Amino acid sequence: MIEVSNMSKYYADYPAVLDVSFSIKAGETVGLLGPNGAGKSTTMKVLTGFTPPTDGNVSIGGFDIIKNSFEARKLLGYLPENVPLYLDMTVTEYLVFMAKIRGMNESVNKRVNEVIEITSLGDYKDTLIGKLSKGYRQRTGISQAIIHNPKVLILDEPTIGIDPVQVVETRNLIKSLEGEHTLILSSHILPEVTSICKRILVIHEGKIVADDTPDNLSKRLQSTNVCEIEVSGSNKLDIIKLFRKESYIIDIRSKPSTNSSYNTFIIETSSNESVEQKIAKLVVENSLGLRKLIPLSLSLEEIFLQLTSD
Ligand code: ADP
């Protein structure tokens, strides 16, 4: 349903999204997860034809978002980060207006009522949008995104800035839309994505650093051993090079050290090997002073942090 190949988006010479490729099947619920500034909104703006990619191709339902923009956009419902609401319209007036913009002529009132029912806006249907709380404005935003029953629904940080009770209600609302639409949701909140989505694309500094189910992301963490070491001597890059030569080391990353005379690293090793001894031996043989060597167990939250830290 959605094909993104080698897509990059530059703002002047700054690559907000860099060479990203993924595809999403009809009916999938996918979370785009990443810290602020990772490139989530930019990716969504390109997917929705709001802004063109600098490089690469994006197609929605087989229609190229640039060459067949109109056909592609007909298939999309979009809740942007800042929802363009008209504060002096009532909820119903706004949804009728949006339905007409979407080219609907028949059964507009019936569909508006249906959507108001789905998003539980019944008590506020004649209220001016300017008088609604942030949570109800967000529901109005979601209502306009689904008014034309789009095949693809793209929601950019749908719960940002709303109170905790409404966050839960909004998440439930989004969950209830699952299956009806191919759904992409962006968030910087891990539990939000894991509670709604069956697949997670982790984006960091404009690149996809993981693409998996929440379960597999957890398993991936459990199927590897991770330990933290703190050593003195040599420089960071030399130490990293030294460890990378070892076949049982999957990855090594430096992290800020609490003591400036030491370098701290997180080392990921293949499982079923007792590697702590090997690491200790390697450190001693290379005359690095070992200060700390501790095995770590990672939660999904920590995995996310690992994937998105340098
Ligand atoms: P996210 O949605 O993950 O927070 P964004 O896609 O909004 O990230 O931004 C990605 C990067 O691109 C950030 O560094 C941001 O400052 C930059 N950026 C976003 N929009 C613009 C713009 N219109 N002009 C210049 N830089 C931008």
mmCIF file of C-alpha atoms and ligand atoms in Angstrom:
data_model
loop_
_atom_site.group_PDB
_atom_site.id
_atom_site.type_symbol
_atom_site.label_atom_id
_atom_site.label_comp_id
_atom_site.label_asym_id
_atom_site.label_seq_id
_atom_site.Cartn_x
_atom_site.Cartn_y
_atom_site.Cartn_z
ATOM 1 C CA MET A 1 0.000 0.000 0.000
ATOM 2 C CA ILE A 2 2.899 2.330 0.810
ATOM 3 C CA GLU A 3 6.273 2.030 -0.891
ATOM 4 C CA VAL A 4 9.144 4.290 0.072
ATOM 5 C CA SER A 5 12.420 3.754 -1.717
ATOM 6 C CA ASN A 6 15.663 5.588 -1.051
ATOM 7 C CA MET A 7 13.782 8.655 0.067
ATOM 8 C CA SER A 8 15.735 11.662 1.325
ATOM 9 C CA LYS A 9 14.518 15.081 2.314
ATOM 10 C CA TYR A 10 16.920 17.971 2.721
ATOM 11 C CA TYR A 11 16.116 21.372 4.200
ATOM 12 C CA ALA A 12 18.732 23.487 2.391
ATOM 13 C CA ASP A 13 21.794 21.252 2.864
ATOM 14 C CA TYR A 14 20.505 19.604 6.065
ATOM 15 C CA PRO A 15 19.368 15.997 5.594
ATOM 16 C CA ALA A 16 16.259 15.674 7.817
ATOM 17 C CA VAL A 17 15.583 12.225 6.312
ATOM 18 C CA LEU A 18 18.320 10.264 4.591
ATOM 19 C CA ASP A 19 17.943 7.355 2.163
ATOM 20 C CA VAL A 20 14.996 5.721 3.863
ATOM 21 C CA SER A 21 13.252 2.676 2.363
ATOM 22 C CA PHE A 22 10.317 0.665 3.674
ATOM 23 C CA SER A 23 7.037 -0.762 2.525
ATOM 24 C CA ILE A 24 3.760 -1.106 4.369
ATOM 25 C CA LYS A 25 1.067 -3.607 3.423
ATOM 26 C CA ALA A 26 -2.650 -2.840 3.337
ATOM 27 C CA GLY A 27 -4.167 -3.050 6.817
ATOM 28 C CA GLU A 28 -0.877 -2.815 8.714
ATOM 29 C CA THR A 29 -0.598 -0.621 11.801
ATOM 30 C CA VAL A 30 2.893 0.838 11.912
ATOM 31 C CA GLY A 31 4.489 3.116 14.471
ATOM 32 C CA LEU A 32 7.167 5.589 13.473
ATOM 33 C CA LEU A 33 9.095 5.936 16.704
ATOM 34 C CA GLY A 34 11.947 8.319 17.369
ATOM 35 C CA PRO A 35 13.132 11.158 19.570
ATOM 36 C CA ASN A 36 12.287 14.762 18.757
ATOM 37 C CA GLY A 37 14.047 15.926 15.623
ATOM 38 C CA ALA A 38 14.479 12.359 14.302
ATOM 39 C CA GLY A 39 12.629 13.085 11.062
ATOM 40 C CA LYS A 40 9.157 11.657 11.813
ATOM 41 C CA SER A 41 7.119 14.696 10.762
ATOM 42 C CA THR A 42 9.275 15.211 7.703
ATOM 43 C CA THR A 43 8.731 11.584 6.642
ATOM 44 C CA MET A 44 4.984 12.012 7.097
ATOM 45 C CA LYS A 45 4.949 15.285 5.188
ATOM 46 C CA VAL A 46 6.650 13.541 2.276
ATOM 47 C CA LEU A 47 4.306 10.515 2.461
ATOM 48 C CA THR A 48 1.282 12.789 2.328
ATOM 49 C CA GLY A 49 2.551 14.909 -0.548
ATOM 50 C CA PHE A 50 2.693 17.935 1.731
ATOM 51 C CA THR A 51 6.311 18.444 0.728
ATOM 52 C CA PRO A 52 8.244 16.714 -2.082
ATOM 53 C CA PRO A 53 11.183 14.398 -1.358
ATOM 54 C CA THR A 54 14.603 15.669 -2.430
ATOM 55 C CA ASP A 55 15.478 12.173 -3.653
ATOM 56 C CA GLY A 56 13.849 8.780 -4.027
ATOM 57 C CA ASN A 57 10.291 7.645 -4.615
ATOM 58 C CA VAL A 58 7.123 7.343 -2.597
ATOM 59 C CA SER A 59 3.948 5.674 -3.797
ATOM 60 C CA ILE A 60 0.584 5.258 -2.122
ATOM 61 C CA GLY A 61 -1.685 2.500 -3.424
ATOM 62 C CA GLY A 62 0.486 2.344 -6.550
ATOM 63 C CA PHE A 63 0.263 6.082 -7.234
ATOM 64 C CA ASP A 64 3.464 8.112 -7.175
ATOM 65 C CA ILE A 65 3.086 10.931 -4.658
ATOM 66 C CA ILE A 66 4.607 13.434 -7.099
ATOM 67 C CA LYS A 67 3.559 12.216 -10.534
ATOM 68 C CA ASN A 68 0.055 11.090 -9.509
ATOM 69 C CA SER A 69 -0.270 13.290 -6.495
ATOM 70 C CA PHE A 70 -4.027 13.811 -6.760
ATOM 71 C CA GLU A 71 -4.850 10.085 -6.944
ATOM 72 C CA ALA A 72 -2.382 9.294 -4.167
ATOM 73 C CA ARG A 73 -3.741 12.001 -1.877
ATOM 74 C CA LYS A 74 -7.328 10.805 -2.404
ATOM 75 C CA LEU A 75 -6.324 7.624 -0.584
ATOM 76 C CA LEU A 76 -4.896 9.480 2.391
ATOM 77 C CA GLY A 77 -6.215 10.910 5.622
ATOM 78 C CA TYR A 78 -3.695 13.029 7.509
ATOM 79 C CA LEU A 79 -3.539 14.417 11.008
ATOM 80 C CA PRO A 80 -0.602 16.846 10.863
ATOM 81 C CA GLU A 81 1.389 17.864 13.916
ATOM 82 C CA ASN A 82 -0.476 21.173 14.018
ATOM 83 C CA VAL A 83 -4.034 20.492 12.951
ATOM 84 C CA PRO A 84 -5.453 23.246 10.754
ATOM 85 C CA LEU A 85 -8.774 23.827 12.531
ATOM 86 C CA TYR A 86 -11.097 26.778 12.002
ATOM 87 C CA LEU A 87 -11.784 27.966 15.525
ATOM 88 C CA ASP A 88 -14.950 29.883 14.636
ATOM 89 C CA MET A 89 -16.683 26.879 13.080
ATOM 90 C CA THR A 90 -18.626 24.304 15.073
ATOM 91 C CA VAL A 91 -17.410 20.700 14.937
ATOM 92 C CA THR A 92 -20.230 19.763 12.545
ATOM 93 C CA GLU A 93 -19.704 22.789 10.278
ATOM 94 C CA TYR A 94 -15.995 22.037 10.072
ATOM 95 C CA LEU A 95 -16.502 18.351 9.263
ATOM 96 C CA VAL A 96 -19.106 19.164 6.587
ATOM 97 C CA PHE A 97 -16.647 21.677 5.130
ATOM 98 C CA MET A 98 -13.790 19.127 5.161
ATOM 99 C CA ALA A 99 -16.031 16.433 3.609
ATOM 100 C CA LYS A 100 -16.869 18.812 0.735
ATOM 101 C CA ILE A 101 -13.195 19.697 0.271
ATOM 102 C CA ARG A 102 -12.600 15.963 -0.008
ATOM 103 C CA GLY A 103 -15.054 15.908 -2.907
ATOM 104 C CA MET A 104 -17.944 14.265 -1.061
ATOM 105 C CA ASN A 105 -21.317 15.494 -2.268
ATOM 106 C CA GLU A 106 -23.730 12.800 -1.255
ATOM 107 C CA SER A 107 -24.551 11.581 2.235
ATOM 108 C CA VAL A 108 -22.264 14.207 3.741
ATOM 109 C CA ASN A 109 -24.455 14.723 6.803
ATOM 110 C CA LYS A 110 -24.807 10.976 7.354
ATOM 111 C CA ARG A 111 -21.039 10.478 7.209
ATOM 112 C CA VAL A 112 -20.369 13.481 9.462
ATOM 113 C CA ASN A 113 -22.744 12.008 12.056
ATOM 114 C CA GLU A 114 -21.065 8.606 11.734
ATOM 115 C CA VAL A 115 -17.632 10.104 12.298
ATOM 116 C CA ILE A 116 -18.877 12.168 15.237
ATOM 117 C CA GLU A 117 -20.148 8.890 16.703
ATOM 118 C CA ILE A 118 -16.821 7.085 16.088
ATOM 119 C CA THR A 119 -14.800 9.858 17.716
ATOM 120 C CA SER A 120 -17.310 10.394 20.581
ATOM 121 C CA LEU A 121 -17.811 14.055 19.746
ATOM 122 C CA GLY A 122 -21.612 13.879 20.046
ATOM 123 C CA ASP A 123 -21.818 16.203 23.059
ATOM 124 C CA TYR A 124 -19.738 18.805 21.259
ATOM 125 C CA LYS A 125 -21.044 18.615 17.706
ATOM 126 C CA ASP A 126 -22.523 22.131 17.890
ATOM 127 C CA THR A 127 -19.663 23.616 19.932
ATOM 128 C CA LEU A 128 -17.277 26.124 18.382
ATOM 129 C CA ILE A 129 -13.887 24.466 17.881
ATOM 130 C CA GLY A 130 -12.261 27.456 19.603
ATOM 131 C CA LYS A 131 -14.074 26.431 22.798
ATOM 132 C CA LEU A 132 -12.927 22.803 22.774
ATOM 133 C CA SER A 133 -10.153 21.404 24.987
ATOM 134 C CA LYS A 134 -6.945 20.274 23.262
ATOM 135 C CA GLY A 135 -8.078 16.628 23.500
ATOM 136 C CA TYR A 136 -11.396 17.310 21.779
ATOM 137 C CA ARG A 137 -9.686 19.425 19.142
ATOM 138 C CA GLN A 138 -7.435 16.441 18.487
ATOM 139 C CA ARG A 139 -10.534 14.234 18.076
ATOM 140 C CA THR A 140 -11.896 16.805 15.624
ATOM 141 C CA GLY A 141 -8.567 16.567 13.786
ATOM 142 C CA ILE A 142 -8.823 12.773 13.673
ATOM 143 C CA SER A 143 -12.432 13.121 12.471
ATOM 144 C CA GLN A 144 -11.388 15.232 9.483
ATOM 145 C CA ALA A 145 -8.642 12.702 8.711
ATOM 146 C CA ILE A 146 -11.159 9.821 8.470
ATOM 147 C CA ILE A 147 -14.158 11.717 7.057
ATOM 148 C CA HIS A 148 -13.678 10.330 3.518
ATOM 149 C CA ASN A 149 -12.914 6.827 4.846
ATOM 150 C CA PRO A 150 -9.362 6.853 3.456
ATOM 151 C CA LYS A 151 -7.444 3.640 2.787
ATOM 152 C CA VAL A 152 -4.383 5.108 4.519
ATOM 153 C CA LEU A 153 -4.418 7.076 7.731
ATOM 154 C CA ILE A 154 -1.336 9.045 8.797
ATOM 155 C CA LEU A 155 -1.340 10.471 12.314
ATOM 156 C CA ASP A 156 1.537 12.689 13.429
ATOM 157 C CA GLU A 157 2.017 12.621 17.234
ATOM 158 C CA PRO A 158 -1.741 12.277 17.850
ATOM 159 C CA THR A 159 -1.572 12.520 21.651
ATOM 160 C CA ILE A 160 0.979 15.291 22.037
ATOM 161 C CA GLY A 161 -0.032 18.000 24.504
ATOM 162 C CA ILE A 162 -3.278 16.432 25.729
ATOM 163 C CA ASP A 163 -4.109 15.434 29.287
ATOM 164 C CA PRO A 164 -3.501 11.849 30.494
ATOM 165 C CA VAL A 165 -7.176 10.811 30.524
ATOM 166 C CA GLN A 166 -7.658 12.020 26.973
ATOM 167 C CA VAL A 167 -4.392 10.362 25.957
ATOM 168 C CA VAL A 168 -5.855 6.983 26.962
ATOM 169 C CA GLU A 169 -9.141 7.747 25.202
ATOM 170 C CA THR A 170 -7.379 8.950 22.051
ATOM 171 C CA ARG A 171 -5.195 5.814 21.987
ATOM 172 C CA ASN A 172 -8.333 3.672 22.321
ATOM 173 C CA LEU A 173 -9.944 5.610 19.505
ATOM 174 C CA ILE A 174 -6.912 5.022 17.276
ATOM 175 C CA LYS A 175 -6.889 1.328 18.184
ATOM 176 C CA SER A 176 -10.548 1.099 17.174
ATOM 177 C CA LEU A 177 -9.609 2.382 13.706
ATOM 178 C CA GLU A 178 -7.141 -0.487 13.243
ATOM 179 C CA GLY A 179 -7.969 -2.789 10.370
ATOM 180 C CA GLU A 180 -10.271 -0.244 8.726
ATOM 181 C CA HIS A 181 -7.275 1.650 7.418
ATOM 182 C CA THR A 182 -3.581 1.160 6.813
ATOM 183 C CA LEU A 183 -2.369 3.191 9.737
ATOM 184 C CA ILE A 184 0.908 4.995 10.380
ATOM 185 C CA LEU A 185 1.335 6.783 13.630
ATOM 186 C CA SER A 186 4.327 8.756 14.803
ATOM 187 C CA SER A 187 5.340 9.170 18.396
ATOM 188 C CA HIS A 188 8.337 9.762 20.606
ATOM 189 C CA ILE A 189 6.590 7.730 23.329
ATOM 190 C CA LEU A 190 7.509 4.059 23.301
ATOM 191 C CA PRO A 191 4.452 2.704 25.210
ATOM 192 C CA GLU A 192 2.151 4.573 22.858
ATOM 193 C CA VAL A 193 3.591 2.859 19.828
ATOM 194 C CA THR A 194 3.831 -0.575 21.460
ATOM 195 C CA SER A 195 0.232 -0.395 22.699
ATOM 196 C CA ILE A 196 -1.200 0.485 19.294
ATOM 197 C CA CYS A 197 1.136 -0.809 16.598
ATOM 198 C CA LYS A 198 2.076 -4.299 15.438
ATOM 199 C CA ARG A 199 5.210 -3.055 13.731
ATOM 200 C CA ILE A 200 7.679 -0.382 14.756
ATOM 201 C CA LEU A 201 10.028 1.617 12.558
ATOM 202 C CA VAL A 202 12.578 3.282 14.785
ATOM 203 C CA ILE A 203 13.903 6.458 13.194
ATOM 204 C CA HIS A 204 16.955 8.302 14.392
ATOM 205 C CA GLU A 205 18.768 11.217 12.769
ATOM 206 C CA GLY A 206 16.781 10.724 9.600
ATOM 207 C CA LYS A 207 17.517 7.007 9.249
ATOM 208 C CA ILE A 208 15.528 3.866 10.020
ATOM 209 C CA VAL A 209 17.569 2.031 12.649
ATOM 210 C CA ALA A 210 15.110 -0.811 13.344
ATOM 211 C CA ASP A 211 12.023 -2.274 11.672
ATOM 212 C CA ASP A 212 10.348 -5.011 13.681
ATOM 213 C CA THR A 213 7.462 -6.075 15.882
ATOM 214 C CA PRO A 214 7.543 -4.916 19.511
ATOM 215 C CA ASP A 215 7.986 -8.579 20.531
ATOM 216 C CA ASN A 216 10.874 -9.171 18.186
ATOM 217 C CA LEU A 217 12.563 -5.975 19.282
ATOM 218 C CA SER A 218 12.372 -7.305 22.852
ATOM 219 C CA LYS A 219 13.573 -10.767 21.808
ATOM 220 C CA ARG A 220 16.398 -9.262 19.839
ATOM 221 C CA LEU A 221 17.544 -7.657 23.017
ATOM 222 C CA GLN A 222 17.171 -10.852 24.957
ATOM 223 C CA SER A 223 19.017 -12.930 22.366
ATOM 224 C CA THR A 224 22.124 -10.862 22.715
ATOM 225 C CA ASN A 225 24.300 -10.216 25.717
ATOM 226 C CA VAL A 226 25.008 -6.649 26.530
ATOM 227 C CA CYS A 227 27.610 -5.446 28.955
ATOM 228 C CA GLU A 228 29.113 -2.188 29.974
ATOM 229 C CA ILE A 229 32.851 -1.779 30.371
ATOM 230 C CA GLU A 230 34.913 1.096 31.664
ATOM 231 C CA VAL A 231 38.595 1.099 30.793
ATOM 232 C CA SER A 232 41.534 3.468 30.945
ATOM 233 C CA GLY A 233 44.282 3.893 28.375
ATOM 234 C CA SER A 234 44.428 4.220 24.595
ATOM 235 C CA ASN A 235 41.910 6.335 22.757
ATOM 236 C CA LYS A 236 38.253 5.601 22.132
ATOM 237 C CA LEU A 237 38.581 4.796 18.443
ATOM 238 C CA ASP A 238 41.499 2.402 18.985
ATOM 239 C CA ILE A 239 39.498 0.548 21.615
ATOM 240 C CA ILE A 240 36.453 0.349 19.350
ATOM 241 C CA LYS A 241 38.621 -0.987 16.498
ATOM 242 C CA LEU A 242 40.199 -3.542 18.801
ATOM 243 C CA PHE A 243 36.828 -4.921 19.909
ATOM 244 C CA ARG A 244 35.294 -4.870 16.438
ATOM 245 C CA LYS A 245 37.944 -7.398 15.316
ATOM 246 C CA GLU A 246 36.466 -10.026 17.642
ATOM 247 C CA SER A 247 33.904 -12.277 15.954
ATOM 248 C CA TYR A 248 31.623 -12.562 19.015
ATOM 249 C CA ILE A 249 31.182 -8.784 19.235
ATOM 250 C CA ILE A 250 28.073 -7.627 17.391
ATOM 251 C CA ASP A 251 28.418 -3.966 18.277
ATOM 252 C CA ILE A 252 30.341 -1.579 20.495
ATOM 253 C CA ARG A 253 29.296 1.972 21.249
ATOM 254 C CA SER A 254 30.888 4.554 23.482
ATOM 255 C CA LYS A 255 28.855 6.335 26.118
ATOM 256 C CA PRO A 256 29.723 9.330 28.300
ATOM 257 C CA SER A 257 31.966 8.340 31.190
ATOM 258 C CA THR A 258 31.478 9.542 34.752
ATOM 259 C CA ASN A 259 35.264 9.782 35.119
ATOM 260 C CA SER A 260 37.280 11.664 32.502
ATOM 261 C CA SER A 261 40.279 9.310 32.813
ATOM 262 C CA TYR A 262 38.165 6.393 31.634
ATOM 263 C CA ASN A 263 36.253 5.445 28.501
ATOM 264 C CA THR A 264 32.903 3.718 28.846
ATOM 265 C CA PHE A 265 31.443 1.397 26.211
ATOM 266 C CA ILE A 266 28.330 -0.664 25.725
ATOM 267 C CA ILE A 267 29.210 -3.949 24.073
ATOM 268 C CA GLU A 268 26.659 -6.210 22.414
ATOM 269 C CA THR A 269 27.795 -9.803 21.961
ATOM 270 C CA SER A 270 26.250 -12.919 20.503
ATOM 271 C CA SER A 271 24.375 -15.021 23.052
ATOM 272 C CA ASN A 272 25.224 -18.578 24.169
ATOM 273 C CA GLU A 273 28.834 -17.611 24.694
ATOM 274 C CA SER A 274 30.295 -16.696 28.003
ATOM 275 C CA VAL A 275 31.993 -13.609 26.717
ATOM 276 C CA GLU A 276 32.736 -11.648 29.865
ATOM 277 C CA GLN A 277 35.939 -13.653 30.401
ATOM 278 C CA LYS A 278 36.989 -13.159 26.788
ATOM 279 C CA ILE A 279 36.410 -9.411 27.095
ATOM 280 C CA ALA A 280 38.372 -9.235 30.356
ATOM 281 C CA LYS A 281 41.233 -11.174 28.752
ATOM 282 C CA LEU A 282 41.252 -8.889 25.709
ATOM 283 C CA VAL A 283 41.346 -5.810 27.941
ATOM 284 C CA VAL A 284 44.245 -7.143 30.022
ATOM 285 C CA GLU A 285 46.240 -8.381 27.009
ATOM 286 C CA ASN A 286 46.039 -4.927 25.489
ATOM 287 C CA SER A 287 47.070 -3.183 28.705
ATOM 288 C CA LEU A 288 43.799 -1.338 29.130
ATOM 289 C CA GLY A 289 43.033 -0.732 32.802
ATOM 290 C CA LEU A 290 39.721 -2.411 33.569
ATOM 291 C CA ARG A 291 37.568 -0.464 36.016
ATOM 292 C CA LYS A 292 34.162 -1.953 35.374
ATOM 293 C CA LEU A 293 32.638 -4.912 33.501
ATOM 294 C CA ILE A 294 28.947 -5.455 34.144
ATOM 295 C CA PRO A 295 26.353 -7.480 32.249
ATOM 296 C CA LEU A 296 23.223 -5.482 31.394
ATOM 297 C CA SER A 297 19.726 -6.633 30.683
ATOM 298 C CA LEU A 298 17.764 -4.372 28.440
ATOM 299 C CA SER A 299 14.148 -3.337 28.530
ATOM 300 C CA LEU A 300 12.394 -2.234 25.362
ATOM 301 C CA GLU A 301 12.868 1.326 26.569
ATOM 302 C CA GLU A 302 16.617 0.787 26.827
ATOM 303 C CA ILE A 303 16.733 -0.902 23.450
ATOM 304 C CA PHE A 304 15.108 2.173 22.020
ATOM 305 C CA LEU A 305 17.666 4.362 23.747
ATOM 306 C CA GLN A 306 20.463 2.187 22.406
ATOM 307 C CA LEU A 307 19.119 2.337 18.889
ATOM 308 C CA THR A 308 18.857 6.093 19.077
ATOM 309 C CA SER A 309 22.064 7.004 20.860
ATOM 310 C CA ASP A 310 25.486 7.404 19.388
HETATM 311 P P1 ADP B 1 10.468 14.918 14.362
HETATM 312 O O1 ADP B 1 9.094 14.957 13.770
HETATM 313 O O2 ADP B 1 10.999 13.527 14.489
HETATM 314 O O3 ADP B 1 10.555 15.683 15.651
HETATM 315 P P2 ADP B 1 11.185 16.624 12.124
HETATM 316 O O4 ADP B 1 10.897 15.830 10.903
HETATM 317 O O5 ADP B 1 10.189 17.681 12.517
HETATM 318 O O6 ADP B 1 11.472 15.624 13.349
HETATM 319 O O7 ADP B 1 12.583 17.357 11.972
HETATM 320 C C1 ADP B 1 13.750 16.661 11.555
HETATM 321 C C2 ADP B 1 14.880 17.661 11.464
HETATM 322 O O8 ADP B 1 14.626 18.567 10.399
HETATM 323 C C3 ADP B 1 15.057 18.502 12.715
HETATM 324 O O9 ADP B 1 16.440 18.692 12.915
HETATM 325 C C4 ADP B 1 14.359 19.794 12.388
HETATM 326 O O10 ADP B 1 14.939 20.866 13.086
HETATM 327 C C5 ADP B 1 14.601 19.904 10.882
HETATM 328 N N1 ADP B 1 13.499 20.607 10.208
HETATM 329 C C6 ADP B 1 12.198 20.251 10.225
HETATM 330 N N2 ADP B 1 11.449 21.090 9.464
HETATM 331 C C7 ADP B 1 12.316 21.993 8.956
HETATM 332 C C8 ADP B 1 12.171 23.116 8.062
HETATM 333 N N3 ADP B 1 10.979 23.458 7.551
HETATM 334 N N4 ADP B 1 13.283 23.805 7.746
HETATM 335 C C9 ADP B 1 14.498 23.443 8.229
HETATM 336 N N5 ADP B 1 14.716 22.404 9.062
HETATM 337 C C10 ADP B 1 13.644 21.679 9.421
#
